[in-house]
C-alpha cells in the first residue's frame, strides 16, 4: 500500500521550536515526530510513503533520511507553491505517475496516533467506497472536521471547523482513496480536501469508520508535552523504550549525580546537567546545558539552549541556542 503524507504546514503555534525545524522533523522523545507516523504506517501494510512537503523540505529529508525508514520507502515531493490539502495530494500523486496504485492512503502528517488503519482499509474494501475516512470521537470537535454517518458508515455530513465546542466524531486525517477521487481536484491550484472535495463526495461514495485508540494533533506546546508523557507512559503504542519510568535520557549526556531528573522528563543526547540542578516535566532537546542549581519545570528547550547556574525556567519555551540568565 502507498501513502501520501501531508507535511506542508508551518507549525506556527510551536514557535520558537519550529523556527528552524519543520514540525514533522521536531524531536519527540527520541526520534523525529514524523518517524512515529511512518512507523505506524509500516505496521498497517504501507510499503511506500510520499511526503508532501511545503516548508523547509531539506530538514525533513535530513531528519528521516533517504531510502527506507523501518521498511517503508520514503519519497519527498515539494509543491512549487501553496496547494492546500487536496492540491498537495494531487501534486504528490502526479509525482508518482504510473507507479500510483488504484487505491492509496492519504494522511495528515501532524498527528500522533496508533489507530487501527487496517480496519479503515477493510471497511473501504467492504463498502466499495470511493473514499473512507478514519473517525475519532472527541469531547470538543470545534477545530476539526465533524462527520455525521448513517449506520452503514455512509457519510451524511462533513463540516470543517464548526467552531462549536460540542462532542462528536471527527475526521482523524487518515483516508483511503480510490485513484479516481483525484479527478475531483483541479490541477495546479490551491484546493482543500475538507472544504471542496469531501462535500462533493457526500452521497457519491464517501464512507467512514469509527476507530478507538490514541490520537492527538500536536499543534501546541501543551499538546507536545502531553504527547511526550503519553509516549513515556505507553498510553500510545510506539517503539520508544523509556530509560526509567516516565523518563528518557539519551546517549552521551553528562548528568551530575546530585542533579534531580523527575518523572516526565526527556533529556536528549548530548545534554549536560550540573550539580543539584532540578529538571521536572520538561523536554531538553539535543545539547542543552543546565547549570548547577538551576531549575527547569514544565518547559521545552530547543537544541543548544543553556540555562545559567541558579537560573529558573518555568512553563517556557526556549529557542535554539538561547541562553537563560540567572536573575
Ligand atoms: N504539503 C502540504 N501542502 N501539506 C499541507 C498543506 C499544503 O498546502 N496545507 C496543510 N498541509 C498539511 C499540514 O501540515 C497537516 O499535516 C495537514 O495537512 C492538515 O492541515 P492542518 O492545517 O493541520 O489542518 P487542521 O489540523 O486544522 O485540520 C485537519 O486535520 C484535522 C485532524 O487533525 C482537517 O483535515 C480536519 O478535518 C481534521 O479533523
Ligand atoms: Mg493539524
Tab-separated table of C-alpha atoms and ligand atoms in Angstrom:
chain	number	residue	atom	x	y	z
A	1	UNK	CA	0.000	0.000	0.000
A	2	UNK	CA	1.189	3.528	-0.808
A	3	UNK	CA	0.545	6.530	1.424
A	4	UNK	CA	0.694	10.250	0.751
A	5	UNK	CA	1.534	12.117	3.941
A	6	UNK	CA	0.823	15.849	4.144
A	7	UNK	CA	3.605	17.616	5.956
A	8	UNK	CA	3.399	21.074	4.459
A	9	UNK	CA	2.141	23.081	7.445
A	10	UNK	CA	4.358	25.631	9.165
A	11	UNK	CA	3.713	24.696	12.817
A	12	UNK	CA	3.335	28.346	13.809
A	13	UNK	CA	1.922	27.580	17.264
A	14	UNK	CA	5.084	25.740	18.278
A	15	UNK	CA	7.428	28.665	17.702
A	16	UNK	CA	10.208	29.210	18.573
A	17	UNK	CA	10.737	25.432	18.421
A	18	UNK	CA	9.636	25.312	14.789
A	19	UNK	CA	11.518	28.410	13.655
A	20	UNK	CA	14.385	26.460	12.161
A	21	UNK	CA	12.951	22.935	12.167
A	22	UNK	CA	9.680	21.972	10.479
A	23	UNK	CA	7.234	20.412	12.941
A	24	UNK	CA	7.472	16.903	11.436
A	25	UNK	CA	11.263	16.957	11.991
A	26	UNK	CA	10.983	18.160	15.598
A	27	UNK	CA	12.250	15.573	18.086
A	28	UNK	CA	9.547	13.884	20.158
A	29	UNK	CA	11.246	11.840	22.908
A	30	UNK	CA	13.939	10.089	20.876
A	31	UNK	CA	13.001	10.463	17.216
A	32	UNK	CA	11.596	12.992	14.746
A	33	UNK	CA	7.850	13.416	15.116
A	34	UNK	CA	7.223	12.136	11.602
A	35	UNK	CA	9.071	8.879	12.348
A	36	UNK	CA	6.123	7.821	14.549
A	37	UNK	CA	3.772	8.259	11.618
A	38	UNK	CA	5.968	6.332	9.195
A	39	UNK	CA	6.460	3.509	11.738
A	40	UNK	CA	2.692	3.380	12.363
A	41	UNK	CA	2.026	3.227	8.606
A	42	UNK	CA	4.552	0.401	8.312
A	43	UNK	CA	2.595	-1.679	10.832
A	44	UNK	CA	-0.549	-1.265	8.660
A	45	UNK	CA	0.805	-2.547	5.371
A	46	UNK	CA	2.311	0.653	3.940
A	47	UNK	CA	5.480	-0.012	1.975
A	48	UNK	CA	5.959	3.411	0.385
A	49	UNK	CA	5.249	6.869	1.806
A	50	UNK	CA	5.346	10.028	-0.256
A	51	UNK	CA	5.997	13.000	1.992
A	52	UNK	CA	4.276	16.071	0.552
A	53	UNK	CA	6.448	18.889	1.899
A	54	UNK	CA	5.984	22.597	1.819
A	55	UNK	CA	8.071	24.237	4.499
A	56	UNK	CA	11.845	23.547	4.935
A	57	UNK	CA	11.856	20.271	2.954
A	58	UNK	CA	15.609	19.751	3.266
A	59	UNK	CA	15.499	19.489	7.019
A	60	UNK	CA	12.775	16.909	6.788
A	61	UNK	CA	14.932	14.907	4.414
A	62	UNK	CA	17.826	15.203	6.823
A	63	UNK	CA	15.741	14.113	9.805
A	64	UNK	CA	14.270	10.967	8.265
A	65	UNK	CA	16.880	10.239	5.633
A	66	UNK	CA	16.633	8.956	2.087
A	67	UNK	CA	15.718	5.446	1.135
A	68	UNK	CA	13.834	3.481	3.733
A	69	UNK	CA	12.697	4.053	7.282
A	70	UNK	CA	11.858	0.795	9.105
A	71	UNK	CA	10.900	-0.946	5.874
A	72	UNK	CA	8.894	1.967	4.418
A	73	UNK	CA	10.328	3.519	1.247
A	74	UNK	CA	10.344	7.314	1.523
A	75	UNK	CA	9.918	9.775	-1.332
A	76	UNK	CA	9.902	13.550	-0.831
A	77	UNK	CA	7.986	15.930	-3.066
A	78	UNK	CA	7.800	19.708	-2.698
A	79	UNK	CA	4.989	21.776	-4.153
A	80	UNK	CA	6.148	24.864	-6.065
A	81	UNK	CA	3.508	26.979	-4.305
A	82	UNK	CA	0.783	26.560	-1.704
A	83	UNK	CA	-1.637	23.851	-2.851
A	84	UNK	CA	-3.811	23.141	0.190
A	85	UNK	CA	-4.623	19.625	1.408
A	86	UNK	CA	-6.238	18.314	-1.798
A	87	UNK	CA	-3.859	20.140	-4.139
A	88	UNK	CA	-0.905	18.642	-2.272
A	89	UNK	CA	-2.370	15.120	-2.589
A	90	UNK	CA	-2.850	15.609	-6.320
A	91	UNK	CA	0.657	17.015	-6.737
A	92	UNK	CA	2.199	14.081	-4.831
A	93	UNK	CA	0.085	11.592	-6.808
A	94	UNK	CA	1.280	13.128	-10.082
A	95	UNK	CA	4.857	12.849	-8.892
A	96	UNK	CA	4.306	9.084	-8.519
A	97	UNK	CA	2.871	8.948	-12.031
A	98	UNK	CA	2.149	5.463	-13.308
A	99	UNK	CA	3.508	3.966	-10.116
A	100	UNK	CA	0.467	5.249	-8.187
A	101	UNK	CA	-1.786	2.345	-7.246
A	102	UNK	CA	-5.566	2.444	-7.789
A	103	UNK	CA	-6.167	2.612	-4.035
A	104	UNK	CA	-3.928	4.518	-1.627
A	105	UNK	CA	-3.876	6.206	1.759
A	106	UNK	CA	-3.676	9.940	2.432
A	107	UNK	CA	-2.791	11.263	5.877
A	108	UNK	CA	-2.354	14.473	7.769
A	109	UNK	CA	1.230	14.265	8.964
A	110	UNK	CA	0.736	16.228	12.180
A	111	UNK	CA	-0.910	13.645	14.423
A	112	UNK	CA	0.476	11.078	16.834
A	113	UNK	CA	-1.717	8.023	16.740
A	114	UNK	CA	-1.972	4.260	16.970
A	115	UNK	CA	-5.481	3.974	15.474
A	116	UNK	CA	-6.257	0.807	13.515
A	117	UNK	CA	-5.620	1.868	9.945
A	118	UNK	CA	-6.037	-1.728	8.754
A	119	UNK	CA	-9.663	-1.521	9.850
A	120	UNK	CA	-10.264	1.562	7.688
A	121	UNK	CA	-8.780	-0.272	4.698
A	122	UNK	CA	-11.012	-3.288	5.368
A	123	UNK	CA	-14.124	-1.121	5.739
A	124	UNK	CA	-13.254	0.648	2.485
A	125	UNK	CA	-12.914	-2.635	0.605
A	126	UNK	CA	-16.193	-3.957	2.077
A	127	UNK	CA	-18.365	-0.969	1.203
A	128	UNK	CA	-16.876	-0.301	-2.229
A	129	UNK	CA	-16.443	3.367	-1.266
A	130	UNK	CA	-14.537	5.929	-3.322
A	131	UNK	CA	-13.150	7.435	-0.115
A	132	UNK	CA	-13.226	6.230	3.512
A	133	UNK	CA	-12.334	8.447	6.457
A	134	UNK	CA	-10.982	7.216	9.793
A	135	UNK	CA	-13.047	8.820	12.577
A	136	UNK	CA	-12.175	9.573	16.175
A	137	UNK	CA	-14.507	10.563	18.999
A	138	UNK	CA	-13.629	13.803	20.847
A	139	UNK	CA	-15.201	15.998	23.539
A	140	UNK	CA	-14.573	19.218	21.619
A	141	UNK	CA	-14.960	18.949	17.854
A	142	UNK	CA	-14.743	22.697	17.111
A	143	UNK	CA	-11.285	22.710	15.500
A	144	UNK	CA	-11.698	19.595	13.370
A	145	UNK	CA	-13.774	18.142	10.557
A	146	UNK	CA	-17.051	16.996	12.119
A	147	UNK	CA	-18.570	13.939	10.447
A	148	UNK	CA	-22.096	12.512	10.601
A	149	UNK	CA	-22.710	8.990	9.379
A	150	UNK	CA	-25.520	6.545	8.680
A	151	UNK	CA	-25.322	3.155	10.456
A	152	UNK	CA	-23.934	1.743	7.184
A	153	UNK	CA	-20.929	4.037	7.537
A	154	UNK	CA	-22.021	6.277	4.683
A	155	UNK	CA	-21.146	9.905	5.397
A	156	UNK	CA	-24.221	12.161	5.582
A	157	UNK	CA	-22.474	15.394	6.507
A	158	UNK	CA	-18.929	16.764	6.752
A	159	UNK	CA	-18.378	20.202	8.303
A	160	UNK	CA	-14.849	21.548	8.582
A	161	UNK	CA	-14.285	23.534	11.811
A	162	UNK	CA	-17.739	24.266	13.152
A	163	UNK	CA	-16.224	26.478	15.857
A	164	UNK	CA	-18.735	24.945	18.286
A	165	UNK	CA	-17.209	23.094	21.245
A	166	UNK	CA	-19.567	20.110	21.079
A	167	UNK	CA	-18.613	16.426	21.376
A	168	UNK	CA	-18.578	14.459	18.151
A	169	UNK	CA	-16.903	12.191	15.663
A	170	UNK	CA	-14.183	13.958	13.782
A	171	UNK	CA	-12.038	13.137	10.807
A	172	UNK	CA	-8.744	11.796	12.149
A	173	UNK	CA	-6.967	12.954	8.996
A	174	UNK	CA	-6.484	9.412	7.672
A	175	UNK	CA	-8.208	8.450	4.431
A	176	UNK	CA	-8.333	5.567	1.977
A	177	UNK	CA	-8.866	6.994	-1.502
A	178	UNK	CA	-9.603	5.492	-4.895
A	179	UNK	CA	-7.423	6.999	-7.597
A	180	UNK	CA	-10.493	8.408	-9.393
A	181	UNK	CA	-11.007	10.874	-6.499
A	182	UNK	CA	-8.017	12.782	-7.917
A	183	UNK	CA	-10.261	13.809	-10.832
A	184	UNK	CA	-12.248	15.978	-8.405
A	185	UNK	CA	-9.130	18.019	-7.567
A	186	UNK	CA	-8.219	20.811	-10.012
A	187	UNK	CA	-4.563	20.694	-11.148
A	188	UNK	CA	-2.046	23.348	-10.223
A	189	UNK	CA	-4.165	25.407	-7.821
A	190	UNK	CA	-4.867	25.548	-4.091
A	191	UNK	CA	-7.689	23.203	-3.079
A	192	UNK	CA	-8.891	21.884	0.281
A	193	UNK	CA	-9.936	18.239	0.523
A	194	UNK	CA	-12.082	19.036	3.570
A	195	UNK	CA	-13.928	22.039	2.139
A	196	UNK	CA	-14.007	21.281	-1.576
A	197	UNK	CA	-13.672	17.543	-2.197
A	198	UNK	CA	-15.417	15.694	0.653
A	199	UNK	CA	-18.634	17.762	0.295
A	200	UNK	CA	-18.813	16.693	-3.378
A	201	UNK	CA	-18.429	13.050	-2.397
A	202	UNK	CA	-21.328	13.008	0.064
A	203	UNK	CA	-23.928	10.630	-1.359
A	204	UNK	CA	-21.393	9.625	-4.004
A	205	UNK	CA	-19.223	7.059	-2.246
A	206	UNK	CA	-17.934	8.771	0.919
A	207	UNK	CA	-17.782	6.412	3.924
A	208	UNK	CA	-16.232	6.500	7.380
A	209	UNK	CA	-15.105	4.071	10.053
A	210	UNK	CA	-15.000	4.906	13.772
A	211	UNK	CA	-11.711	3.956	15.445
A	212	UNK	CA	-10.614	3.571	19.056
A	213	UNK	CA	-7.128	4.116	20.436
A	214	UNK	CA	-4.789	7.067	20.825
A	215	UNK	CA	-4.977	10.136	18.593
A	216	UNK	CA	-3.562	13.592	19.130
A	217	UNK	CA	-2.951	16.576	16.867
A	218	UNK	CA	0.308	18.013	18.232
A	219	UNK	CA	-0.086	21.677	17.402
A	220	UNK	CA	0.635	23.449	20.694
A	221	UNK	CA	3.361	23.280	23.387
A	222	UNK	CA	0.883	21.787	25.890
A	223	UNK	CA	-0.052	19.013	23.492
A	224	UNK	CA	3.590	18.421	22.575
A	225	UNK	CA	4.356	17.866	26.272
A	226	UNK	CA	1.251	15.719	26.821
A	227	UNK	CA	2.189	13.545	23.823
A	228	UNK	CA	5.687	13.173	25.279
A	229	UNK	CA	4.335	11.898	28.619
A	230	UNK	CA	1.844	9.652	26.818
A	231	UNK	CA	4.685	8.025	24.872
A	232	UNK	CA	6.772	7.569	28.041
A	233	UNK	CA	3.807	6.020	29.860
A	234	UNK	CA	2.863	3.767	26.955
A	235	UNK	CA	-0.580	5.388	26.508
A	236	UNK	CA	0.140	5.321	22.789
A	237	UNK	CA	1.742	2.351	21.083
A	238	UNK	CA	5.211	3.326	19.831
A	239	UNK	CA	8.658	1.759	19.570
A	240	UNK	CA	10.082	4.089	22.272
A	241	UNK	CA	11.599	2.425	25.340
A	242	UNK	CA	11.937	4.797	28.350
A	243	UNK	CA	15.231	4.626	30.269
A	244	UNK	CA	13.380	4.809	33.647
A	245	UNK	CA	9.625	5.017	34.414
A	246	UNK	CA	8.379	8.197	32.740
A	247	UNK	CA	11.890	9.359	31.864
A	248	UNK	CA	14.057	9.229	28.784
A	249	UNK	CA	17.747	10.157	28.879
A	250	UNK	CA	19.650	9.932	25.597
A	251	UNK	CA	23.236	8.877	24.920
A	252	UNK	CA	26.281	10.981	25.734
A	253	UNK	CA	24.586	13.085	28.402
A	254	UNK	CA	26.552	14.338	31.336
A	255	UNK	CA	24.235	14.403	34.367
A	256	UNK	CA	25.712	15.275	37.786
A	257	UNK	CA	24.989	12.649	40.462
A	258	UNK	CA	23.288	15.272	42.639
A	259	UNK	CA	21.026	16.567	39.843
A	260	UNK	CA	17.324	15.626	40.072
A	261	UNK	CA	15.512	14.427	36.970
A	262	UNK	CA	11.897	13.814	37.894
A	263	UNK	CA	9.274	11.729	36.199
A	264	UNK	CA	8.017	13.293	32.954
A	265	UNK	CA	11.338	14.430	31.630
A	266	UNK	CA	13.201	13.942	28.392
A	267	UNK	CA	16.899	14.679	28.152
A	268	UNK	CA	18.031	14.341	24.539
A	269	UNK	CA	21.540	13.230	23.586
A	270	UNK	CA	24.472	15.473	24.405
A	271	UNK	CA	22.899	17.445	27.283
A	272	UNK	CA	24.799	18.498	30.398
A	273	UNK	CA	23.050	18.906	33.759
A	274	UNK	CA	25.032	20.449	36.600
A	275	UNK	CA	25.161	19.597	40.303
A	276	UNK	CA	21.928	19.955	42.303
A	277	UNK	CA	20.010	21.158	39.232
A	278	UNK	CA	16.340	20.114	39.023
A	279	UNK	CA	14.524	19.184	35.826
A	280	UNK	CA	10.810	18.310	36.059
A	281	UNK	CA	8.031	17.932	33.482
A	282	UNK	CA	10.324	19.270	30.775
A	283	UNK	CA	11.934	18.374	27.493
A	284	UNK	CA	15.582	19.254	26.880
A	285	UNK	CA	16.402	18.783	23.204
A	286	UNK	CA	19.884	17.961	21.912
A	287	UNK	CA	22.910	19.524	23.532
A	288	UNK	CA	21.218	21.708	26.169
A	289	UNK	CA	23.253	22.851	29.154
A	290	UNK	CA	21.678	23.243	32.578
A	291	UNK	CA	23.930	24.964	35.097
A	292	UNK	CA	24.439	23.876	38.705
A	293	UNK	CA	21.443	24.544	40.922
A	294	UNK	CA	19.253	25.685	38.019
A	295	UNK	CA	15.551	24.726	37.980
A	296	UNK	CA	13.647	23.782	34.814
A	297	UNK	CA	9.957	22.988	35.094
A	298	UNK	CA	7.128	22.497	32.556
A	299	UNK	CA	9.359	23.792	29.768
A	300	UNK	CA	10.661	22.849	26.343
A	301	UNK	CA	14.235	23.800	25.490
A	302	UNK	CA	15.261	23.766	21.816
A	303	UNK	CA	18.642	22.281	20.825
A	304	UNK	CA	21.690	24.025	22.253
A	305	UNK	CA	19.764	26.137	24.778
A	306	UNK	CA	21.596	26.951	28.001
A	307	UNK	CA	20.318	27.786	31.492
A	308	UNK	CA	22.858	29.505	33.701
A	309	UNK	CA	23.703	28.268	37.181
A	310	UNK	CA	20.957	29.180	39.619
A	311	UNK	CA	18.531	30.377	36.905
A	312	UNK	CA	14.873	29.276	36.723
A	313	UNK	CA	12.857	28.327	33.640
A	314	UNK	CA	9.206	27.659	34.439
A	315	UNK	CA	6.485	26.943	31.839
A	316	UNK	CA	8.522	28.409	28.990
A	317	UNK	CA	9.752	27.560	25.525
A	318	UNK	CA	13.404	28.432	24.998
A	319	UNK	CA	14.643	28.805	21.405
A	320	UNK	CA	17.659	27.105	19.835
A	321	UNK	CA	20.990	28.246	21.313
A	322	UNK	CA	19.251	30.801	23.562
A	323	UNK	CA	20.740	31.481	26.978
A	324	UNK	CA	18.640	31.974	30.125
A	325	UNK	CA	20.447	34.138	32.641
A	326	UNK	CA	20.154	33.911	36.419
A	327	UNK	CA	18.027	36.701	37.943
B	1	LIG	N1	2.053	19.550	1.529
B	1	LIG	C1	1.101	20.304	2.075
B	1	LIG	N2	0.674	21.406	1.400
B	1	LIG	N3	0.614	19.988	3.274
B	1	LIG	C2	-0.343	20.788	3.807
B	1	LIG	C3	-0.832	21.926	3.147
B	1	LIG	C4	-0.288	22.244	1.864
B	1	LIG	O1	-0.635	23.224	1.202
B	1	LIG	N4	-1.777	22.509	3.949
B	1	LIG	C5	-1.856	21.752	5.062
B	1	LIG	N5	-0.990	20.712	4.984
B	1	LIG	C6	-0.797	19.617	5.950
B	1	LIG	C7	-0.454	20.056	7.363
B	1	LIG	O2	0.956	20.046	7.547
B	1	LIG	C8	-1.104	18.971	8.200
B	1	LIG	O3	-0.241	17.849	8.348
B	1	LIG	C9	-2.306	18.541	7.364
B	1	LIG	O4	-2.030	18.968	6.038
B	1	LIG	C10	-3.628	19.165	7.855
B	1	LIG	O5	-3.503	20.559	7.883
B	1	LIG	P1	-3.765	21.415	9.214
B	1	LIG	O6	-3.553	22.838	8.865
B	1	LIG	O7	-3.006	20.852	10.356
B	1	LIG	O8	-5.320	21.182	9.396
B	1	LIG	P2	-6.144	21.083	10.745
B	1	LIG	O9	-5.414	20.337	11.797
B	1	LIG	O10	-6.606	22.442	11.090
B	1	LIG	O11	-7.418	20.210	10.263
B	1	LIG	C11	-7.224	18.997	9.551
B	1	LIG	O12	-6.865	17.934	10.422
B	1	LIG	C12	-7.884	17.541	11.383
B	1	LIG	C13	-7.312	16.376	12.153
B	1	LIG	O13	-6.122	16.772	12.764
B	1	LIG	C14	-8.520	18.630	8.803
B	1	LIG	O14	-8.217	17.569	7.936
B	1	LIG	C15	-9.638	18.243	9.749
B	1	LIG	O15	-10.770	17.802	9.016
B	1	LIG	C16	-9.176	17.122	10.664
B	1	LIG	O16	-10.195	16.823	11.628
B	2	LIG	MG1	-3.456	19.843	12.134
